[in-house]
Coordinates of N, CA and C in Angstrom, one line a residue:
M1 N 78.2 71.8 114.7 CA 77.7 70.3 114.0 C 78.8 70.3 113.0
S2 N 79.3 69.5 112.8 CA 80.3 69.8 111.6 C 79.6 70.0 110.2
K3 N 80.1 70.8 108.9 CA 79.4 70.6 108.1 C 79.7 69.5 107.1
N4 N 80.9 68.9 107.3 CA 81.6 68.0 106.3 C 81.3 66.0 107.1
P5 N 80.5 65.7 106.8 CA 80.2 64.4 107.1 C 81.2 63.2 107.0
S6 N 81.4 62.6 108.1 CA 82.4 61.6 108.5 C 82.4 60.3 106.8
A7 N 83.3 59.7 107.0 CA 83.5 58.7 105.9 C 82.4 57.3 106.1
D8 N 82.1 56.9 107.3 CA 80.8 56.2 108.1 C 79.3 56.5 107.7
Q9 N 79.0 57.6 107.3 CA 77.8 58.4 107.6 C 77.2 57.7 105.7
K10 N 76.1 57.5 106.1 CA 75.3 56.9 105.0 C 74.4 58.0 104.2
D11 N 74.2 58.7 104.9 CA 73.1 59.6 104.6 C 72.8 61.0 105.3
V12 N 73.0 62.2 104.5 CA 72.5 63.4 105.7 C 72.0 64.1 105.0
R13 N 70.5 64.6 105.7 CA 69.9 65.1 104.6 C 69.1 66.4 105.7
F14 N 68.9 67.5 105.3 CA 68.7 69.0 105.9 C 67.3 69.7 105.7
Y15 N 66.8 70.1 106.5 CA 65.2 70.6 106.7 C 65.3 71.8 107.1
F16 N 63.9 72.3 107.0 CA 63.5 73.5 107.6 C 62.3 72.9 107.4
S17 N 61.6 73.6 108.6 CA 60.5 73.6 109.5 C 60.0 74.9 109.5
R18 N 58.6 75.0 109.3 CA 57.8 76.2 109.9 C 56.7 75.8 110.2
S19 N 55.8 76.4 111.2 CA 54.4 76.3 111.5 C 54.1 77.4 112.2
K20 N 52.7 77.6 111.7 CA 51.9 78.9 112.6 C 50.3 78.2 112.8
G21 N 49.8 78.7 113.9 CA 48.9 78.1 114.7 C 48.3 79.4 115.2
S22 N 46.9 79.4 115.2 CA 46.4 80.3 116.3 C 45.0 80.0 116.9
H23 N 45.1 80.8 117.9 CA 44.3 80.5 119.3 C 43.9 81.6 120.2
E24 N 42.4 81.4 120.6 CA 42.0 82.2 121.4 C 42.1 82.0 123.1
E25 N 42.9 83.0 123.7 CA 42.6 82.8 125.2 C 42.3 84.1 125.9
A26 N 41.4 84.1 127.0 CA 40.6 85.0 127.8 C 40.4 86.1 126.9
G27 N 39.8 85.8 125.5 CA 39.1 86.6 125.0 C 39.8 87.3 123.4
E28 N 41.2 86.8 124.1 CA 42.4 87.3 123.0 C 42.5 86.7 121.8
C29 N 42.6 86.7 120.5 CA 43.5 86.1 119.7 C 45.1 85.9 119.5
F30 N 45.7 85.2 119.6 CA 46.9 85.0 119.4 C 47.7 84.3 118.1
V31 N 48.9 84.3 117.7 CA 49.7 83.7 116.5 C 50.7 83.1 117.2
T32 N 50.9 81.7 117.0 CA 52.4 81.3 117.7 C 53.1 80.9 116.2
L33 N 54.3 80.8 116.5 CA 55.0 81.1 115.3 C 56.2 80.0 115.4
F34 N 56.4 79.2 115.0 CA 57.5 78.0 115.0 C 58.8 78.0 113.9
A35 N 59.6 78.0 113.7 CA 61.1 77.5 113.2 C 61.8 77.0 113.6
R36 N 62.6 75.9 112.4 CA 63.7 75.2 113.0 C 64.4 74.7 111.7
L37 N 65.7 74.6 111.9 CA 66.7 74.0 111.1 C 67.1 72.8 111.9
S38 N 67.3 71.9 111.1 CA 67.8 70.5 111.4 C 68.5 69.5 110.4
V39 N 69.2 68.8 111.1 CA 69.9 67.7 110.1 C 69.7 66.4 110.5
E40 N 69.0 65.3 109.8 CA 69.4 64.0 110.0 C 70.2 63.2 109.5
V41 N 70.6 62.4 110.1 CA 72.2 61.7 109.6 C 71.9 60.0 109.9
F42 N 72.3 59.7 108.5 CA 71.8 58.2 108.8 C 73.3 57.5 108.7
Y43 N 73.7 56.3 109.6 CA 74.9 55.7 109.6 C 74.7 54.5 109.3
A44 N 75.6 54.0 108.6 CA 75.7 52.5 107.7 C 76.1 52.2 109.1
G45 N 75.6 50.7 109.4 CA 75.6 49.9 110.2 C 74.6 48.6 110.2
E46 N 75.0 47.5 111.2 CA 74.5 46.1 110.8 C 73.9 46.0 112.4
P47 N 72.6 45.6 112.3 CA 72.1 45.0 111.4 C 71.1 45.9 110.5
G48 N 71.0 47.4 110.8 CA 70.2 48.0 109.9 C 71.0 49.7 110.2
D49 N 70.2 50.3 109.5 CA 70.9 51.9 109.4 C 70.3 52.6 111.1
K50 N 71.2 53.3 111.6 CA 71.3 54.2 112.8 C 71.1 55.5 112.5
G51 N 70.4 56.5 112.8 CA 70.4 57.7 112.1 C 69.9 58.3 113.8
E52 N 70.2 59.7 113.5 CA 69.8 60.8 114.6 C 69.7 61.9 114.0
H53 N 69.4 62.8 114.9 CA 68.6 64.3 114.2 C 69.2 65.0 115.3
K54 N 69.5 66.1 114.5 CA 70.1 67.0 115.3 C 69.3 68.5 115.1
T55 N 69.2 69.2 115.4 CA 68.7 70.7 115.5 C 69.5 71.6 115.8
V56 N 70.1 72.3 114.9 CA 70.6 73.3 114.7 C 70.6 74.9 114.9
W57 N 69.0 75.0 114.6 CA 68.5 76.3 115.1 C 66.5 76.1 115.4
V58 N 66.3 76.8 116.4 CA 65.1 76.8 116.7 C 64.5 77.9 117.5
D59 N 63.4 78.3 116.8 CA 63.0 79.7 117.5 C 61.4 79.5 117.7
I60 N 60.7 79.9 118.5 CA 59.0 80.1 119.0 C 58.5 81.7 119.4
E61 N 57.8 81.6 118.8 CA 57.1 83.0 119.2 C 55.7 83.2 119.3
E62 N 55.1 83.7 120.2 CA 53.5 84.1 120.1 C 53.2 85.7 120.5
L63 N 52.7 86.0 119.4 CA 51.6 87.4 119.5 C 50.6 87.6 119.5
K64 N 50.3 88.4 119.8 CA 48.7 89.1 119.7 C 48.5 89.2 118.5
V65 N 47.2 88.9 117.8 CA 47.2 89.4 116.3 C 47.0 90.7 115.9
D66 N 46.8 90.9 116.7 CA 46.8 92.7 116.3 C 48.5 93.3 116.5
Q67 N 48.9 92.3 116.7 CA 50.5 93.0 116.9 C 51.5 92.3 115.6
A68 N 50.8 91.4 115.2 CA 51.6 90.5 114.0 C 51.4 91.4 112.5
A69 N 52.4 90.8 111.8 CA 52.5 91.5 110.4 C 51.4 91.1 109.6
S70 N 51.1 91.8 108.8 CA 49.7 91.5 107.5 C 50.4 90.1 107.2
K71 N 51.6 90.2 106.3 CA 52.1 88.5 106.4 C 51.4 87.5 106.8
I72 N 51.9 87.6 108.3 CA 52.0 86.6 109.1 C 50.3 86.2 109.1
K73 N 49.3 87.5 109.2 CA 48.0 87.3 109.5 C 47.2 86.2 108.5
K74 N 47.8 87.0 107.3 CA 47.4 85.8 106.2 C 47.7 84.5 105.8
M75 N 48.9 84.3 106.5 CA 49.3 82.8 106.1 C 48.0 82.1 106.8
P76 N 47.8 80.6 106.6 CA 47.0 79.7 107.3 C 48.0 78.8 108.5
D77 N 46.9 78.2 108.9 CA 47.5 77.8 109.7 C 48.0 76.3 109.0
S78 N 49.5 76.1 109.8 CA 49.9 74.7 109.2 C 51.5 74.8 109.7
I79 N 51.3 73.6 109.7 CA 52.7 72.6 110.0 C 53.3 72.1 108.5
N80 N 54.7 72.8 108.3 CA 55.3 72.6 107.0 C 57.2 71.9 107.4
R81 N 57.3 71.0 106.5 CA 58.7 70.4 106.2 C 58.8 70.5 105.3
Y82 N 60.3 70.9 104.8 CA 60.8 71.0 103.6 C 62.4 70.1 103.6
E83 N 62.6 69.6 102.6 CA 63.8 68.9 102.7 C 64.4 69.9 101.8
I84 N 65.9 70.4 102.3 CA 66.5 71.3 101.4 C 67.9 70.9 100.9
S85 N 68.5 71.6 100.2 CA 70.1 71.5 100.0 C 70.6 72.1 100.7
E86 N 71.9 71.7 101.4 CA 73.0 71.9 102.1 C 73.3 73.5 102.2
E87 N 73.3 73.8 100.8 CA 73.9 75.3 100.7 C 72.6 76.0 101.3
L88 N 71.6 75.4 100.7 CA 70.5 76.6 100.9 C 69.9 76.7 102.9
F89 N 70.7 75.7 103.4 CA 70.5 75.3 104.6 C 71.1 76.1 105.5
W90 N 72.3 76.5 105.0 CA 73.0 77.5 105.9 C 73.3 78.5 105.6
D91 N 72.7 78.8 104.5 CA 72.3 80.6 103.9 C 71.0 80.4 105.4
L92 N 70.1 79.9 105.2 CA 69.1 80.2 105.9 C 69.5 80.1 107.4
F93 N 70.7 79.4 108.0 CA 70.9 79.6 109.0 C 71.7 81.3 109.6
K94 N 72.2 81.4 108.3 CA 72.6 82.8 108.6 C 71.6 83.6 108.5
V95 N 70.6 83.7 107.7 CA 69.2 84.8 108.0 C 68.9 84.4 109.3
S96 N 68.8 83.2 109.8 CA 68.6 82.8 111.3 C 69.0 83.7 112.4
Q97 N 70.6 84.4 111.9 CA 71.3 84.7 113.1 C 70.8 86.0 112.9
R98 N 70.3 86.7 111.9 CA 70.4 88.4 111.6 C 68.8 88.6 111.9
C99 N 68.1 88.1 111.1 CA 66.5 88.3 111.4 C 65.7 87.0 111.1
P100 N 65.7 86.3 112.6 CA 65.0 84.8 113.0 C 63.4 85.3 112.3
E101 N 62.5 86.4 112.7 CA 61.5 86.4 112.0 C 61.2 86.5 110.3
E102 N 62.1 86.7 109.9 CA 61.6 86.1 108.1 C 61.6 84.7 108.2
L103 N 62.0 84.1 109.0 CA 61.6 82.5 108.6 C 60.7 82.1 109.1
Y104 N 59.9 82.8 109.5 CA 58.3 82.3 109.7 C 57.3 82.1 108.4
C105 N 57.9 83.0 107.7 CA 57.2 82.9 106.4 C 57.7 82.3 105.1
L106 N 59.0 81.9 105.4 CA 59.6 81.6 104.2 C 59.1 79.7 103.6
T107 N 59.3 80.0 102.4 CA 58.6 78.6 101.7 C 59.5 78.7 100.7
P108 N 60.6 77.8 101.0 CA 61.8 77.3 100.0 C 61.2 76.6 99.0
L109 N 61.8 76.9 97.6 CA 61.5 75.7 96.6 C 62.4 74.5 96.9
S110 N 61.9 73.8 96.4 CA 62.6 72.0 96.8 C 63.7 72.1 95.7
Y111 N 64.9 71.6 96.5 CA 66.0 71.3 95.6 C 65.9 69.7 94.7
L112 N 64.8 69.4 95.1 CA 64.6 67.9 93.8 C 63.8 68.2 92.6
T113 N 63.0 69.7 92.5 CA 62.6 69.9 91.3 C 63.5 71.0 90.4
D114 N 63.3 70.7 89.5 CA 64.1 71.5 88.3 C 63.1 72.8 87.6
Y115 N 63.3 74.0 88.4 CA 62.7 74.9 88.3 C 63.0 76.1 86.9
S116 N 64.3 75.5 85.8 CA 65.0 76.1 85.1 C 64.2 75.9 83.7
S117 N 63.9 75.0 83.6 CA 62.7 74.3 82.4 C 61.8 75.1 81.9
N118 N 61.5 75.9 81.1 CA 60.6 76.4 80.5 C 59.6 75.5 79.8
R119 N 58.3 75.3 81.0 CA 57.1 74.4 80.5 C 55.8 74.9 79.2

């Protein structure tokens, strides 16, 4: 996927998704972890906007609970999707190539919020 949108694109949004689910099977407890980096591209068109969703990277892993790291065990079961900046997206893509398991626990700060101001 190109990092530079073409002129006819209306809007490009970058997303990081992760989830954790726990379940029991045959008396053993398991944790399923999922992470994805995706891009949504909306094109200007008539009569309405057309869009496409592209998954750039995805990973899923199932572990026995006793083999999971403590930070994984402490996480609640959840499904999360974060809209992130393009810069953070490509940084997370680099992390996914070196140590994808780190993305299962990551919670990015939203670029839509200013965290620099003192309150």
